[in-house]
PDB file of C-alpha atoms in Angstrom:
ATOM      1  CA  UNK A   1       0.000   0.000   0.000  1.00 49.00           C
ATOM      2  CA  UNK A   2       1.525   4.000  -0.766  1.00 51.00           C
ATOM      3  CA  UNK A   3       1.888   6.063   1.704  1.00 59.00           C
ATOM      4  CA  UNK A   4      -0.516   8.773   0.831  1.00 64.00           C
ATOM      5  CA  UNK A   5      -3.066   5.476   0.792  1.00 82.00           C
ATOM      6  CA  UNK A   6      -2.246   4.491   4.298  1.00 91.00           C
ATOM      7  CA  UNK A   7      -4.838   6.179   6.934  1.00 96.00           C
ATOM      8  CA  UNK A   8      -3.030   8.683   8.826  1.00 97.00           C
ATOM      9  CA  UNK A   9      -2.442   8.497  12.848  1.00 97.00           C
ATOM     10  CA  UNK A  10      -1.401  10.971  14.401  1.00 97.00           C
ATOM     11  CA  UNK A  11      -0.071  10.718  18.205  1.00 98.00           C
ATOM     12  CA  UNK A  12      -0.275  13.594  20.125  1.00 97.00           C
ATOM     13  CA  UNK A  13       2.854  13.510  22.702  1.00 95.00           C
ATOM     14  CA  UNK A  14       5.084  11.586  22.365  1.00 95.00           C
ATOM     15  CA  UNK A  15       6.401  10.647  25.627  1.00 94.00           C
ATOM     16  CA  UNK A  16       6.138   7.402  27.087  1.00 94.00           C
ATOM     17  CA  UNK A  17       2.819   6.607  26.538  1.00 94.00           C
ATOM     18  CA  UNK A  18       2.822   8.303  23.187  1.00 96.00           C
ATOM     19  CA  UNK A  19       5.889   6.460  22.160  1.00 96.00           C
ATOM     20  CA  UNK A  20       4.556   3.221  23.227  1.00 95.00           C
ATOM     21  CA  UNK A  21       1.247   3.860  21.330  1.00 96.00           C
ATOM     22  CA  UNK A  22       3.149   4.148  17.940  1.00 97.00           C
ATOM     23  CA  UNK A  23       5.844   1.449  18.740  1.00 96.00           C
ATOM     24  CA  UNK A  24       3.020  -1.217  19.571  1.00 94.00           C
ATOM     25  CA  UNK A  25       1.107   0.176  16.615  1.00 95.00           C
ATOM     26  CA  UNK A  26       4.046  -0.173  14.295  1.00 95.00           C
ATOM     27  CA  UNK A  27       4.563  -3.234  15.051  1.00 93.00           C
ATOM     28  CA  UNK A  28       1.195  -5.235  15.013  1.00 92.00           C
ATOM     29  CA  UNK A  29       0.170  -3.609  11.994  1.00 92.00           C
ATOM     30  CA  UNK A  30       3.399  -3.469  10.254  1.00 92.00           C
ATOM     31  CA  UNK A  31       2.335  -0.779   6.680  1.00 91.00           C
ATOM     32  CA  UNK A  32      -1.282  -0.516   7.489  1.00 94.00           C
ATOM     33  CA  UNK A  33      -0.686   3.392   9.211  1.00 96.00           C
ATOM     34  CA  UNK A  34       1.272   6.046   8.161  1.00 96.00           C
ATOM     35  CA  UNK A  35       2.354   6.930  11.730  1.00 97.00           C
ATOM     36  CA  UNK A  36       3.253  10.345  12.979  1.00 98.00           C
ATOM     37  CA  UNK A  37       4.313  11.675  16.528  1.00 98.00           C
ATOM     38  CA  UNK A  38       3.728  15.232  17.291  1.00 97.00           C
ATOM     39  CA  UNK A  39       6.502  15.833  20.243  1.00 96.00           C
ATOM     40  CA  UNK A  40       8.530  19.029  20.109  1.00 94.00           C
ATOM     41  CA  UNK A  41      11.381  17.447  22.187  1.00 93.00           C
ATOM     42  CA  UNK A  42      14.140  15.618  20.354  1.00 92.00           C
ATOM     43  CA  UNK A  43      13.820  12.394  21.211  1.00 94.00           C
ATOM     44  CA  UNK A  44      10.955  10.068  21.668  1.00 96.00           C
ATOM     45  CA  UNK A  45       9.834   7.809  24.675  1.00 94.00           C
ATOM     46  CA  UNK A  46      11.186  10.369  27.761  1.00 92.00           C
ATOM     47  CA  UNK A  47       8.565  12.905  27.698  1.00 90.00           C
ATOM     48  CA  UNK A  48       8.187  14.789  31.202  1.00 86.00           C
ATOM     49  CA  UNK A  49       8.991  11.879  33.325  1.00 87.00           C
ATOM     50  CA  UNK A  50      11.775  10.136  31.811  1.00 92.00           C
ATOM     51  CA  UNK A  51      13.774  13.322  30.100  1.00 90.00           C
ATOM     52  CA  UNK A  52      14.755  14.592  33.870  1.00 88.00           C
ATOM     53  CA  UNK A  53      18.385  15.473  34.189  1.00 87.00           C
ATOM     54  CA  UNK A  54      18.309  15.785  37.849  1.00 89.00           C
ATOM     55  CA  UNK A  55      20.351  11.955  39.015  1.00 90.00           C
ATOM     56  CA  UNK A  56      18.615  12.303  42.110  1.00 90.00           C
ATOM     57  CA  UNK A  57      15.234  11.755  40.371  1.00 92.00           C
ATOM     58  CA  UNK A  58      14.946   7.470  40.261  1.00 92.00           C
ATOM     59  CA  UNK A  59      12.064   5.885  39.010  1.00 92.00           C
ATOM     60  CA  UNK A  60       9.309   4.747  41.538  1.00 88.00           C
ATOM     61  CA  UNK A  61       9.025   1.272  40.523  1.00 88.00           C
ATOM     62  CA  UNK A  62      11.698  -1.399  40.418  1.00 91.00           C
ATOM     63  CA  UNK A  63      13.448  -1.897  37.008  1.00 92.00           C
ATOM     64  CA  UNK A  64      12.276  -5.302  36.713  1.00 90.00           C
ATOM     65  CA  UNK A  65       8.615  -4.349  36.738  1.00 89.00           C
ATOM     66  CA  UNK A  66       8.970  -1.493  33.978  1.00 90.00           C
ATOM     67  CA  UNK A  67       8.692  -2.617  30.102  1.00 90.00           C
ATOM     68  CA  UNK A  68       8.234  -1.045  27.174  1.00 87.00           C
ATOM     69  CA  UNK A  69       6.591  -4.466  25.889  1.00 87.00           C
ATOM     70  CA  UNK A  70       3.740  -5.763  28.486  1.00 85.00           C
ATOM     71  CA  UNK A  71       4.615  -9.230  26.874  1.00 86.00           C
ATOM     72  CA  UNK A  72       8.267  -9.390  27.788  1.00 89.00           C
ATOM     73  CA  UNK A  73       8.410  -7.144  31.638  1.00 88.00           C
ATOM     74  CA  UNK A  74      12.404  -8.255  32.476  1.00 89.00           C
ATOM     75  CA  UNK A  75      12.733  -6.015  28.874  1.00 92.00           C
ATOM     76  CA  UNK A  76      13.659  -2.945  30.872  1.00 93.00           C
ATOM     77  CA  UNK A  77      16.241  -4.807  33.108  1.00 92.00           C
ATOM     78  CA  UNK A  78      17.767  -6.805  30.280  1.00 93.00           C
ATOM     79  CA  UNK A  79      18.599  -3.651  28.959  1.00 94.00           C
ATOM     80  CA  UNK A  80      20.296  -1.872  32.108  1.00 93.00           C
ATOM     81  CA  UNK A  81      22.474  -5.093  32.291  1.00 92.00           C
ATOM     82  CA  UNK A  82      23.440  -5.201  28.695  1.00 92.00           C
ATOM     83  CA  UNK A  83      24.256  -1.368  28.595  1.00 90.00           C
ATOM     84  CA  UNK A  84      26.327  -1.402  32.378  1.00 91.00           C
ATOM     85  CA  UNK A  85      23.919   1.898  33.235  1.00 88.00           C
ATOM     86  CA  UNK A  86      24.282   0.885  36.749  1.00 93.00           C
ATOM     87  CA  UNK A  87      28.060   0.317  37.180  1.00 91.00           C
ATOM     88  CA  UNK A  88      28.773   3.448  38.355  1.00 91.00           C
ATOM     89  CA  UNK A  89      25.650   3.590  40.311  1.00 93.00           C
ATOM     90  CA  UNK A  90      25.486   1.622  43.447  1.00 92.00           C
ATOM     91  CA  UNK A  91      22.273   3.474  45.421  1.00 92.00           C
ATOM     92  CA  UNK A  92      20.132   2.355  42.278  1.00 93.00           C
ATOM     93  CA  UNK A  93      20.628  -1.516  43.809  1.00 93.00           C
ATOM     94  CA  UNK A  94      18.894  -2.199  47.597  1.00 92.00           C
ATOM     95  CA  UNK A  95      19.961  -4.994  49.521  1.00 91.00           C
ATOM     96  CA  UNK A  96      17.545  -7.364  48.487  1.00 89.00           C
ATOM     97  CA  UNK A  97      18.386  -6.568  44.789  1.00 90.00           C
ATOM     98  CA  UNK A  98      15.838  -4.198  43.727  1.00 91.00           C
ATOM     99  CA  UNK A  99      16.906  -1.541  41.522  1.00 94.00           C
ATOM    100  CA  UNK A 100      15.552   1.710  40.877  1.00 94.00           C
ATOM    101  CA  UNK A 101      17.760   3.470  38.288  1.00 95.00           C
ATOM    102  CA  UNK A 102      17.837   6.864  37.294  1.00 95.00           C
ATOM    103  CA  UNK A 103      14.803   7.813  35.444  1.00 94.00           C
ATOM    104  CA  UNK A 104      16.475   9.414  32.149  1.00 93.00           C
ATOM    105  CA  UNK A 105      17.635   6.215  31.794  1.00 95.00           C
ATOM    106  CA  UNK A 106      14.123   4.564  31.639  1.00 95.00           C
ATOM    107  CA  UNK A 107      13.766   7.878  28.678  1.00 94.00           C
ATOM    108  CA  UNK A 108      17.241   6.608  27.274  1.00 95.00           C
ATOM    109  CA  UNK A 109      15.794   2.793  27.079  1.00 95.00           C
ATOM    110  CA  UNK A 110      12.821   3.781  25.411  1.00 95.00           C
ATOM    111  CA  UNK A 111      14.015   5.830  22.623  1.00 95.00           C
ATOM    112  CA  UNK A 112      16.736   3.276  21.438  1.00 95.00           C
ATOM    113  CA  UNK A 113      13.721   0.307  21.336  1.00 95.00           C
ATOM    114  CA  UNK A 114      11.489   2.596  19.107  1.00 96.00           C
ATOM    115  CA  UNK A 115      14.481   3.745  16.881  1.00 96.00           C
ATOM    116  CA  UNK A 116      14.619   1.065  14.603  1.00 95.00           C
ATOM    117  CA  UNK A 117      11.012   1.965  13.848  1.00 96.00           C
ATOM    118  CA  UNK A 118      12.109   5.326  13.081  1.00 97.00           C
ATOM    119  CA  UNK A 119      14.860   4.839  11.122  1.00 96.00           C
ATOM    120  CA  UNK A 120      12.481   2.684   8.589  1.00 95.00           C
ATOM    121  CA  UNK A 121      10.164   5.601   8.483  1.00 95.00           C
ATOM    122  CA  UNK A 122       7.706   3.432  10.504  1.00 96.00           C
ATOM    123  CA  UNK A 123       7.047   6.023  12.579  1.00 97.00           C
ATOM    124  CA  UNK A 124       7.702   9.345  11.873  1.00 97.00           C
ATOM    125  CA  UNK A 125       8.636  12.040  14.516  1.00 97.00           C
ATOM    126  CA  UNK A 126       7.470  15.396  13.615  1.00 97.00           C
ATOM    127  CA  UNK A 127       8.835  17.971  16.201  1.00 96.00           C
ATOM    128  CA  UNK A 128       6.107  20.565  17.367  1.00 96.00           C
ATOM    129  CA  UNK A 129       3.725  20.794  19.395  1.00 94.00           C
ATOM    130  CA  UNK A 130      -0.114  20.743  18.597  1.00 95.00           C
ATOM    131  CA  UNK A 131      -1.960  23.621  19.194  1.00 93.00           C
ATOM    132  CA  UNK A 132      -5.486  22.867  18.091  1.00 95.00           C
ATOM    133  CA  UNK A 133      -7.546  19.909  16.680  1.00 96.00           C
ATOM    134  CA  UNK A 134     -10.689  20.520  14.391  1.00 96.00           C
ATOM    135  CA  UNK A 135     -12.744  17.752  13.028  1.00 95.00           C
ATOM    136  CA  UNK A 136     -13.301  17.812   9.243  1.00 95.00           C
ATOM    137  CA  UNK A 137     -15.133  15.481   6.987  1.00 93.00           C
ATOM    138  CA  UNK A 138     -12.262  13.758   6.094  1.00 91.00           C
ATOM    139  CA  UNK A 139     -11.316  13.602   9.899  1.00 95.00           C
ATOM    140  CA  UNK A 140      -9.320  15.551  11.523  1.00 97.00           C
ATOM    141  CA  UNK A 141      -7.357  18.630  11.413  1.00 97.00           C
ATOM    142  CA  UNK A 142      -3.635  19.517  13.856  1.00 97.00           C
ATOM    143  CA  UNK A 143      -2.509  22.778  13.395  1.00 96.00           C
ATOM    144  CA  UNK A 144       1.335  23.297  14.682  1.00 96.00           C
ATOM    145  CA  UNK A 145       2.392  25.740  17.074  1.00 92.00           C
ATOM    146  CA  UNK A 146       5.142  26.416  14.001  1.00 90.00           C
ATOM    147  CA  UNK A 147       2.215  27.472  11.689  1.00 89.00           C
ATOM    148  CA  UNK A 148       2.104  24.379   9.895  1.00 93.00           C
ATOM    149  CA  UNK A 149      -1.047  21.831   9.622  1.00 94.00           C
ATOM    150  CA  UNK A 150      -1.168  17.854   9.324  1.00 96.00           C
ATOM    151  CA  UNK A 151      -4.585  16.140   8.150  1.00 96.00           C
ATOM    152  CA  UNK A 152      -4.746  12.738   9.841  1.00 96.00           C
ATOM    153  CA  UNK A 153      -7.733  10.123   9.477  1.00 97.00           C
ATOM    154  CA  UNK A 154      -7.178   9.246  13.623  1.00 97.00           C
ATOM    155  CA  UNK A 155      -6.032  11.255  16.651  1.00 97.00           C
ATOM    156  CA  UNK A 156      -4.577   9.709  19.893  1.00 96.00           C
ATOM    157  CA  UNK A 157      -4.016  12.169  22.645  1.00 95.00           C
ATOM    158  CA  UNK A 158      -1.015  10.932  24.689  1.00 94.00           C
ATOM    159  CA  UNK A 159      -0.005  14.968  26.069  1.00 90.00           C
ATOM    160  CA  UNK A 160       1.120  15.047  29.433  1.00 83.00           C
ATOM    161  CA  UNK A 161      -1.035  17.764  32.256  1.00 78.00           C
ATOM    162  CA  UNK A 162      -0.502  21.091  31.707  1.00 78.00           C
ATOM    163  CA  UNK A 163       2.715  23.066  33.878  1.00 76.00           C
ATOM    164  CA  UNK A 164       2.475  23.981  37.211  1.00 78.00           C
ATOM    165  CA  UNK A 165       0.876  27.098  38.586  1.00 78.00           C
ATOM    166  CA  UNK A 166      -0.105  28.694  41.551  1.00 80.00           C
ATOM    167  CA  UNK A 167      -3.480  27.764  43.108  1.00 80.00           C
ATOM    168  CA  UNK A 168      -6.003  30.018  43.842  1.00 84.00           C
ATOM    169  CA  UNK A 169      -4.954  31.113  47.407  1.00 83.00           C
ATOM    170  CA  UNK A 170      -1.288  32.007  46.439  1.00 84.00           C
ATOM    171  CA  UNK A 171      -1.900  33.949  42.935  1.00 82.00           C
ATOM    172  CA  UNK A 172      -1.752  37.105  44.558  1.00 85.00           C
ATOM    173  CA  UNK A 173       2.362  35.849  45.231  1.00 86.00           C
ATOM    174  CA  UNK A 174       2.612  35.299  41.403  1.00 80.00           C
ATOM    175  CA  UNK A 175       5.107  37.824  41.165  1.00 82.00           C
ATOM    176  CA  UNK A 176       7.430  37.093  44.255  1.00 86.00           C
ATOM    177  CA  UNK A 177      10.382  35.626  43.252  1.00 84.00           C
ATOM    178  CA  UNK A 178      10.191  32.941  46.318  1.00 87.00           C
ATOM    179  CA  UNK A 179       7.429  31.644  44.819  1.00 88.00           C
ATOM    180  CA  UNK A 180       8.461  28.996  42.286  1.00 87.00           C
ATOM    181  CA  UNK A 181       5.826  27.495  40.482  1.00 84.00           C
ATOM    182  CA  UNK A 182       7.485  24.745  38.650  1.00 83.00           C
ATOM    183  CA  UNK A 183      10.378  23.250  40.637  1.00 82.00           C
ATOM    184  CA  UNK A 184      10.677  20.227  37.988  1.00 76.00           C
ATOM    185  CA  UNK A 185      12.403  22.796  35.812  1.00 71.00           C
ATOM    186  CA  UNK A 186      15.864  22.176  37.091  1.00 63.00           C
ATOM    187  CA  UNK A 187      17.329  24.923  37.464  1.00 76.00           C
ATOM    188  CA  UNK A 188      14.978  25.998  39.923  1.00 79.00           C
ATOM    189  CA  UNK A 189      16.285  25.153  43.388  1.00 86.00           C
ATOM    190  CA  UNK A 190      19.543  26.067  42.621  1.00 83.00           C
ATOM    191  CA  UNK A 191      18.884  29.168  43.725  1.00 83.00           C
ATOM    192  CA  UNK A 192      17.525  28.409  47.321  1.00 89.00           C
ATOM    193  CA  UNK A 193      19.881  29.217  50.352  1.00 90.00           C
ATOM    194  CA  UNK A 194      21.285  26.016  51.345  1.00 91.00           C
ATOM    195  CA  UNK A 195      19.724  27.004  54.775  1.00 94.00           C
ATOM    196  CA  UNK A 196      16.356  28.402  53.467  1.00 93.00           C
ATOM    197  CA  UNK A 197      13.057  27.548  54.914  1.00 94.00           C
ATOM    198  CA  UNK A 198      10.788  25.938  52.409  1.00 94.00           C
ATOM    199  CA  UNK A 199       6.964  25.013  52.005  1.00 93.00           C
ATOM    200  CA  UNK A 200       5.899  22.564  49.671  1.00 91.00           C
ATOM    201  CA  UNK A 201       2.466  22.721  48.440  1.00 90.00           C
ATOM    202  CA  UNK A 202       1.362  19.122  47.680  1.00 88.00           C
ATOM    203  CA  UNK A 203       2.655  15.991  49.016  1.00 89.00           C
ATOM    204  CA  UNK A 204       2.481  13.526  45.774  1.00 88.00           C
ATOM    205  CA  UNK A 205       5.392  12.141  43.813  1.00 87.00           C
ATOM    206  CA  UNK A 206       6.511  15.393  42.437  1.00 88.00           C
ATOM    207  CA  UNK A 207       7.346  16.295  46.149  1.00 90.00           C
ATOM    208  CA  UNK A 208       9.357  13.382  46.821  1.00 90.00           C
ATOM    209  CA  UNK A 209      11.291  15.044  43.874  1.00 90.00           C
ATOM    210  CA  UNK A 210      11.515  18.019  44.897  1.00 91.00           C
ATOM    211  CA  UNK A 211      13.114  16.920  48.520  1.00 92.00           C
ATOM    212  CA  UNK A 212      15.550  14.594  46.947  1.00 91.00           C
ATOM    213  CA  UNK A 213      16.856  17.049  44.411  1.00 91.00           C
ATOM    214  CA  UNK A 214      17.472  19.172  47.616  1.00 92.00           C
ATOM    215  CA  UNK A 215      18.939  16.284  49.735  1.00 92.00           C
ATOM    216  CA  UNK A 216      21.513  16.260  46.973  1.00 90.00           C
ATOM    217  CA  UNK A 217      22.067  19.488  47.249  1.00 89.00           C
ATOM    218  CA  UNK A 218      22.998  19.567  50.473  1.00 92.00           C
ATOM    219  CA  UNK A 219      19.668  21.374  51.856  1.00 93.00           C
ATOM    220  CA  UNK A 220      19.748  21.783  55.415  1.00 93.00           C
ATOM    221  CA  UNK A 221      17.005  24.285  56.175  1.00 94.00           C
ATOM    222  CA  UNK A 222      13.112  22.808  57.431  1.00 95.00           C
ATOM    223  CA  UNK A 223      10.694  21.686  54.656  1.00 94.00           C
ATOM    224  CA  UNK A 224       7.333  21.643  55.296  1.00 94.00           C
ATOM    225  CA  UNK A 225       5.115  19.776  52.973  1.00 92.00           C
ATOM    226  CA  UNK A 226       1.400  20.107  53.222  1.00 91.00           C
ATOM    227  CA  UNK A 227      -1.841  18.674  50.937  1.00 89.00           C
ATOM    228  CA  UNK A 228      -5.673  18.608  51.222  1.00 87.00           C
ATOM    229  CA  UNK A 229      -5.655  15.240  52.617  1.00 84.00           C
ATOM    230  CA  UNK A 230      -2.027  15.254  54.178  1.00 80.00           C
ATOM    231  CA  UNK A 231      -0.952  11.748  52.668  1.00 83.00           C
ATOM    232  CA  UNK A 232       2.747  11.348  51.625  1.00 83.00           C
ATOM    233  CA  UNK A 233       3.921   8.397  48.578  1.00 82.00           C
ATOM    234  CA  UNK A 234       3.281   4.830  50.066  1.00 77.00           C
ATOM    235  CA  UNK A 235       6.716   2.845  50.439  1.00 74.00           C
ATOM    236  CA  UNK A 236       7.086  -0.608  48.788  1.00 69.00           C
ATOM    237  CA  UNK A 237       6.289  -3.254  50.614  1.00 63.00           C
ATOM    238  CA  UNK A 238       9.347  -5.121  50.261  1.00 55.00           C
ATOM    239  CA  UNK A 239       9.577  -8.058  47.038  1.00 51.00           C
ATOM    240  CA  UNK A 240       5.881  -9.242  46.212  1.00 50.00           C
ATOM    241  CA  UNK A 241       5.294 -12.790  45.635  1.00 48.00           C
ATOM    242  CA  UNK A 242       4.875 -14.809  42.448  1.00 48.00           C
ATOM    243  CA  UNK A 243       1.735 -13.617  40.930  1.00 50.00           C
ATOM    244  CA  UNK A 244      -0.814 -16.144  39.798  1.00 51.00           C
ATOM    245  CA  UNK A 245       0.783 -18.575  42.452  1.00 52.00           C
ATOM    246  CA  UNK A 246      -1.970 -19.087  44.098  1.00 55.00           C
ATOM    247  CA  UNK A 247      -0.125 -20.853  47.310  1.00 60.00           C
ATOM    248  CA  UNK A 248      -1.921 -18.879  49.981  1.00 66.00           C
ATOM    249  CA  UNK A 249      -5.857 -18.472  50.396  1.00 72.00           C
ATOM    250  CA  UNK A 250      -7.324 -15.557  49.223  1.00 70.00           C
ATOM    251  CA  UNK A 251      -7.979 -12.676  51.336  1.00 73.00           C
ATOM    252  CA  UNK A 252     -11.323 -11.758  52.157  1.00 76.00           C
ATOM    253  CA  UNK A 253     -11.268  -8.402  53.733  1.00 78.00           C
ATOM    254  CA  UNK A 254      -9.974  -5.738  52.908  1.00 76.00           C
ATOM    255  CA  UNK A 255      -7.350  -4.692  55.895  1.00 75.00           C
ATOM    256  CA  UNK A 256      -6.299  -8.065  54.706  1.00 72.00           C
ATOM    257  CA  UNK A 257      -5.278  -6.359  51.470  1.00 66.00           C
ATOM    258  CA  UNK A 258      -3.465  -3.543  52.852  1.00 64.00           C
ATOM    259  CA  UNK A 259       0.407  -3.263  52.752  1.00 51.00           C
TER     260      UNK A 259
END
């Protein structure tokens, strides 16, 4: 089939979700698609997660439960053993052997398993960003931040949530300069006083982030962290068993369930 006869999908984001979209795509439909990634970042499969540059930031799950194929999940770990990422990173391994590398590597890992796809012209990577999507009668319409426009036949929206800003209580502190309202940005805690008092607004992930970039750094002042419902990140629970195993009863309740 031509290419200009080949239905046109077009993957907003292209990130890891994105990425994965148009790799698994790709490759169980091998020249039914013309496929094309809207991402304005160089290179595929980080997106915000994975494209971090800050070594402090580790992924949340351990290496040997992260894949990009669902059908193969040691793919990930394969791949830190076969490149040495970890030699010259001992905190990514626990004790019990658990390891939770760095997370640009997990963006790193990604983009070399979708580059054979892209150096076929499998998938294409068009770098911009989307800035509006119109239906038409021949589907749909993406016009580019550049100025440019790309009819496709299908959309998939894989964009990540939009940057941080202030909430409502603390836009009137828009303008102070110790306000930061994206702290993901790298460059933005450099600036902090090693002994500088901090407040964190929002105890999720990101915050867990945010504290370890500064633990780096050698941060020494108080940080308070606070959210509506005052929860912090759940720990692991230690190596889970074999699942599908089936050597234990069920549980029946639910404090059963808990960690």
């Amino acid at each position: 089939m031509s290419e200009s006869a080949r239905p046109l999908v077009a993957v907003i984001g292209g990130g890891f979700v994105g990425a994965a979209l148009a790799y698994q795509l790709a490759r169980r439909a091998p020249d039914v698609f013309r496929i094309v990634v809207i991402e304005p970042r160089s290179q595929l499969g980080g997106g915000l997660a994975y494209s971090t540059p800050d070594p402090a930031h580790r992924t949340n799950v351990p290496a040997s439960r992260m894949s990009f194929l669902p059908s193969d999940p040691c793919h990930f770990d394969r791949w830190l053993k076969a490149d040495g990422a970890l030699r010259d990173d001992p905190e990514a391994t626990l004790p019990d052997g658990r390891k939770f590398p760095r997370r640009n590597l997990f963006g790193r890992y990604a983009a070399e398993t979708i580059e054979p796809f892209l150096l076929t012209g499998e998938i294409e990577h068009l770098c911009d960003s989307a800035s509006a999507v119109h239906e038409t009668v021949d589907g749909y319409r993406i016009e580019l931040a550049e100025g440019a426009a790309l009819q496709a036949d299908f959309v998939a929206l894989a964009a990540s949530h939009p940057a941080p800003a202030a909430p409502p209580p603390l836009a009137h502190f828009a303008g102070d300069p110790r306000l930061i309202r994206n702290a993901m940005t790298g460059k933005a805690l450099r600036r902090l006083p090693p002994d500088s008092r901090l407040l964190i607004v929002g105890c999720g992930l990101a915050m867990a982030d945010i504290v370890a970039s500064l633990d780096a750094r050698g941060h020494s002042g108080p940080i308070h962290a606070i959210s509506r419902r005052g929860l912090i990140p759940r720990p692991h629970a230690g190596t889970p068993g074999e699942f599908g195993a089936f050597a234990e009863a069920p549980s029946r309740t639910a404090l059963a369930l808990r960690w």
